[in-house]
CSV table of C-alpha atoms in Angstrom, one decimal:
chain,number,residue,atom,x,y,z
A,1,THR,CA,41.8,23.7,16.0
A,2,LEU,CA,40.4,23.8,19.5
A,3,THR,CA,42.8,21.1,20.7
A,4,ARG,CA,45.7,23.1,19.4
A,5,LEU,CA,44.5,26.2,21.1
A,6,HIS,CA,43.9,24.3,24.3
A,7,GLU,CA,47.5,23.1,24.3
A,8,ALA,CA,48.9,26.5,23.3
A,9,LEU,CA,47.0,28.2,26.2
A,10,ASP,CA,48.2,25.7,28.8
A,11,GLY,CA,44.6,24.6,29.3
A,12,ALA,CA,43.1,28.1,29.6
A,13,LEU,CA,40.3,27.4,27.2
A,14,ALA,CA,36.7,26.9,28.4
A,15,PHE,CA,33.3,26.3,27.0
A,16,VAL,CA,30.5,28.4,28.4
A,17,SER,CA,27.0,27.0,27.7
A,18,GLY,CA,23.5,26.6,28.9
A,19,ARG,CA,24.0,22.9,28.2
A,20,SER,CA,25.0,20.4,30.9
A,21,LEU,CA,28.7,19.5,31.2
A,22,SER,CA,27.9,16.0,29.9
A,23,ALA,CA,26.2,17.5,26.8
A,24,ILE,CA,29.2,19.8,26.2
A,25,ASP,CA,31.5,16.8,26.4
A,26,ARG,CA,29.4,14.8,23.8
A,27,LEU,CA,29.6,17.8,21.4
A,28,PHE,CA,33.3,18.2,21.6
A,29,ALA,CA,34.6,14.7,22.3
A,30,PRO,CA,37.4,13.6,22.6
A,31,LEU,CA,38.4,17.1,23.7
A,32,SER,CA,37.6,17.8,27.3
A,33,THR,CA,38.3,21.3,28.7
A,34,ALA,CA,37.3,23.5,31.6
A,35,ALA,CA,33.7,24.5,31.2
A,36,VAL,CA,30.7,26.4,32.6
A,37,GLY,CA,27.5,24.5,32.2
A,38,CYS,CA,23.8,24.8,32.9
A,39,HIS,CA,23.9,28.6,32.6
A,40,GLY,CA,26.6,28.9,35.3
A,41,ALA,CA,25.1,26.3,37.8
A,42,GLU,CA,28.1,24.0,37.4
A,43,ILE,CA,31.7,24.6,36.5
A,44,ARG,CA,34.6,22.2,35.7
A,45,GLY,CA,38.1,23.5,36.3
A,46,ALA,CA,41.0,22.7,34.1
A,47,ASP,CA,41.9,20.0,36.6
A,48,GLY,CA,38.6,18.2,36.0
A,49,ARG,CA,37.1,19.0,39.3
A,50,VAL,CA,33.3,19.8,39.1
A,51,THR,CA,31.7,22.3,41.4
A,52,ALA,CA,28.0,23.0,41.7
A,53,LEU,CA,27.3,26.7,42.4
A,54,THR,CA,23.6,26.2,43.3
A,55,ASP,CA,20.9,23.6,44.2
A,56,PRO,CA,19.0,21.5,41.6
A,57,ILE,CA,15.7,22.9,40.2
A,58,PRO,CA,12.9,22.1,42.7
A,59,HIS,CA,10.5,19.3,41.9
A,60,SER,CA,7.5,21.6,41.9
A,61,VAL,CA,9.0,23.7,39.1
A,62,ARG,CA,10.2,20.7,37.2
A,63,ASP,CA,6.7,19.1,37.4
A,64,PHE,CA,5.1,22.3,36.1
A,65,PHE,CA,7.3,22.6,33.0
A,66,GLN,CA,6.9,18.9,32.4
A,67,SER,CA,3.1,19.4,32.4
A,68,LEU,CA,3.6,22.1,29.7
A,69,ALA,CA,5.7,19.7,27.5
A,70,ASP,CA,3.0,17.0,27.9
A,71,ALA,CA,0.2,19.4,27.0
A,72,TYR,CA,1.7,20.9,23.8
A,73,PRO,CA,2.8,18.4,21.1
A,74,GLY,CA,6.1,19.3,19.5
A,75,THR,CA,7.5,20.8,22.7
A,76,MET,CA,10.2,19.0,24.7
A,77,LEU,CA,11.6,19.5,28.2
A,78,GLU,CA,15.3,19.1,28.6
A,79,ASP,CA,16.1,18.4,32.3
A,80,LYS,CA,19.7,19.4,33.2
A,81,LEU,CA,19.2,19.0,36.9
A,82,TYR,CA,20.4,22.6,37.7
A,83,SER,CA,18.4,24.1,34.9
A,84,LEU,CA,15.6,23.3,32.5
A,85,ALA,CA,15.0,24.1,28.9
A,86,LEU,CA,11.5,23.9,27.3
A,87,HIS,CA,12.1,23.7,23.6
A,88,TYR,CA,9.3,24.7,21.2
A,89,ARG,CA,11.2,24.9,17.9
A,90,LEU,CA,8.9,22.2,16.4
A,91,ALA,CA,5.8,24.0,17.9
A,92,PRO,CA,6.3,27.7,17.3
A,93,ASP,CA,2.6,28.4,17.5
A,94,ALA,CA,2.6,27.2,21.1
A,95,ARG,CA,4.7,30.1,22.3
A,96,PRO,CA,1.8,32.5,23.3
A,97,ALA,CA,0.2,29.8,25.4
A,98,LEU,CA,3.4,28.8,27.0
A,99,ASP,CA,4.3,32.4,27.9
A,100,ALA,CA,0.8,32.9,29.4
A,101,ALA,CA,1.1,29.7,31.4
A,102,VAL,CA,4.5,30.7,32.8
A,103,LYS,CA,3.3,34.1,33.6
A,104,ALA,CA,0.4,32.6,35.6
A,105,GLN,CA,2.9,30.7,37.7
A,106,GLN,CA,5.1,33.7,38.7
A,107,SER,CA,4.2,33.2,42.4
A,108,LEU,CA,5.5,29.6,42.3
A,109,LEU,CA,8.7,30.6,40.5
A,110,ALA,CA,9.4,33.5,42.8
A,111,ALA,CA,8.8,31.3,45.9
A,112,GLU,CA,11.2,28.6,44.6
A,113,LYS,CA,13.8,31.3,43.6
A,114,VAL,CA,14.0,30.5,39.9
A,115,VAL,CA,13.9,32.8,36.9
A,116,VAL,CA,12.7,32.2,33.4
A,117,ARG,CA,14.3,33.7,30.3
A,118,SER,CA,13.5,33.3,26.6
A,119,GLY,CA,16.1,32.1,24.1
A,120,LYS,CA,16.1,30.8,20.6
A,121,ALA,CA,12.8,28.9,20.5
A,122,VAL,CA,13.4,27.9,24.1
A,123,ILE,CA,12.3,28.9,27.6
A,124,ASP,CA,15.2,28.6,30.0
A,125,VAL,CA,14.7,28.1,33.7
A,126,LYS,CA,17.5,28.6,36.2
A,127,ARG,CA,18.2,29.5,39.8
A,128,LEU,CA,18.0,33.1,40.8
A,129,GLY,CA,21.4,34.7,41.1
A,130,ILE,CA,23.1,32.1,38.9
A,131,ASP,CA,24.0,32.8,35.2
A,132,LYS,CA,26.8,32.4,32.8
A,133,GLY,CA,28.5,35.5,34.2
A,134,THR,CA,28.7,34.1,37.7
A,135,GLY,CA,30.1,30.9,36.3
A,136,VAL,CA,32.8,32.7,34.3
A,137,ARG,CA,33.7,34.8,37.3
A,138,ALA,CA,34.1,31.7,39.4
A,139,LEU,CA,36.3,30.0,36.8
A,140,MET,CA,38.5,33.0,36.4
A,141,ARG,CA,39.5,32.6,40.1
A,142,GLU,CA,41.1,29.3,39.3
A,143,PRO,CA,44.4,28.4,37.5
A,144,PRO,CA,45.2,28.5,34.7
A,145,PHE,CA,42.7,31.3,34.2
A,146,LEU,CA,43.7,33.3,37.3
A,147,GLY,CA,45.5,36.5,36.3
A,148,ARG,CA,44.5,36.3,32.7
A,149,ALA,CA,42.2,38.5,30.7
A,150,PRO,CA,39.2,36.5,29.3
A,151,VAL,CA,38.2,36.7,25.7
A,152,PHE,CA,34.6,35.6,25.3
A,153,GLY,CA,32.3,35.0,22.3
A,154,GLY,CA,28.6,34.4,22.3
A,155,ASP,CA,25.4,34.7,20.3
A,156,ASP,CA,22.6,34.0,22.7
A,157,THR,CA,20.6,36.3,24.9
A,158,THR,CA,21.9,34.5,28.0
A,159,ASP,CA,25.5,35.4,26.9
A,160,ALA,CA,24.8,39.0,27.8
A,161,ASP,CA,25.5,38.1,31.5
A,162,VAL,CA,29.1,37.4,30.5
A,163,PHE,CA,29.5,40.5,28.4
A,164,ARG,CA,28.3,42.5,31.4
A,165,ILE,CA,31.1,41.4,33.7
A,166,LEU,CA,34.0,41.5,31.2
A,167,PRO,CA,35.0,45.0,32.2
A,168,GLU,CA,35.6,44.0,35.8
A,169,LEU,CA,37.8,41.1,34.6
A,170,GLY,CA,39.7,43.2,32.1
A,171,GLY,CA,38.3,41.0,29.4
A,172,HIS,CA,37.2,41.4,25.8
A,173,GLY,CA,34.0,40.2,24.1
A,174,PHE,CA,32.7,39.5,20.6
A,175,SER,CA,29.2,38.6,19.5
A,176,VAL,CA,28.2,36.5,16.6
A,177,GLY,CA,25.5,37.5,14.1
A,178,LYS,CA,24.1,40.4,16.2
A,179,ALA,CA,25.3,43.2,18.4
A,180,PHE,CA,25.4,42.9,22.2
A,181,GLU,CA,26.1,45.6,24.7
A,182,GLY,CA,29.6,45.0,26.0
A,183,ALA,CA,30.8,43.2,22.9
A,184,ALA,CA,33.7,45.0,21.3
A,185,TYR,CA,33.4,43.2,18.0
A,186,GLU,CA,30.8,41.4,16.0
A,187,PHE,CA,31.5,38.4,13.8
A,188,PRO,CA,29.0,38.1,10.9
A,189,SER,CA,28.6,34.3,11.3
A,190,PRO,CA,29.8,31.2,13.2
A,191,ARG,CA,31.9,30.4,10.1
A,192,ASP,CA,33.9,33.6,10.6
A,193,VAL,CA,34.5,32.7,14.2
A,194,ARG,CA,35.8,29.2,13.2
A,195,GLN,CA,38.1,30.8,10.7
A,196,TRP,CA,39.4,33.3,13.3
A,197,LEU,CA,40.1,30.5,15.7
A,198,ALA,CA,41.8,28.5,13.0
A,199,ASN,CA,44.1,31.5,12.2
A,200,LEU,CA,45.0,31.8,15.9
A,201,ALA,CA,45.8,28.1,16.1
A,202,GLU,CA,47.9,28.3,12.9
A,203,ALA,CA,49.8,31.4,14.1
A,204,GLY,CA,50.2,30.2,17.7
A,205,VAL,CA,48.9,32.1,20.7
A,206,ALA,CA,50.9,33.3,23.7
A,207,ALA,CA,50.2,31.1,26.8
């Protein structure tokens, strides 16, 4: 389905994720498209060129979050170079302690110009001023996206940064499973999104 849409749109199909570009590629192989990775820190154009929009996460911040992962069994630090993700899905009871530890290090985080956001059983760490919205905005300046109106779907709290900028791009947004400000439509589940995409691929979409 995605391959057919990618071809029908002349390559104007992109994945937008908190994952790294390499992780996105592993998920969707053999399909390789334009993409926004690491919460907007890196983008890959339709021509395959990769651009970093910020510097890597500082070692001091990385070391702090690694110490948390080491201290709480069941947690895991995912190092994506330009962002970090501290997963605690297997240790949900650790969340209050993790939140308290992060709060106690606000001076370090502010000095290193990084921000922390909570997701689905994860604490995301990224550079100040960089988010999925800035990544999408940068991608929309490049062909084959230039001059098009983006259609974006998301289900995570960090996707709100894209919904927020859609009006300036003349775009449209839909959420999945819950309502988001800026989303014009809400799909009940990922299954419904997959069916909608399959219908688009079957009907053909205007490039």
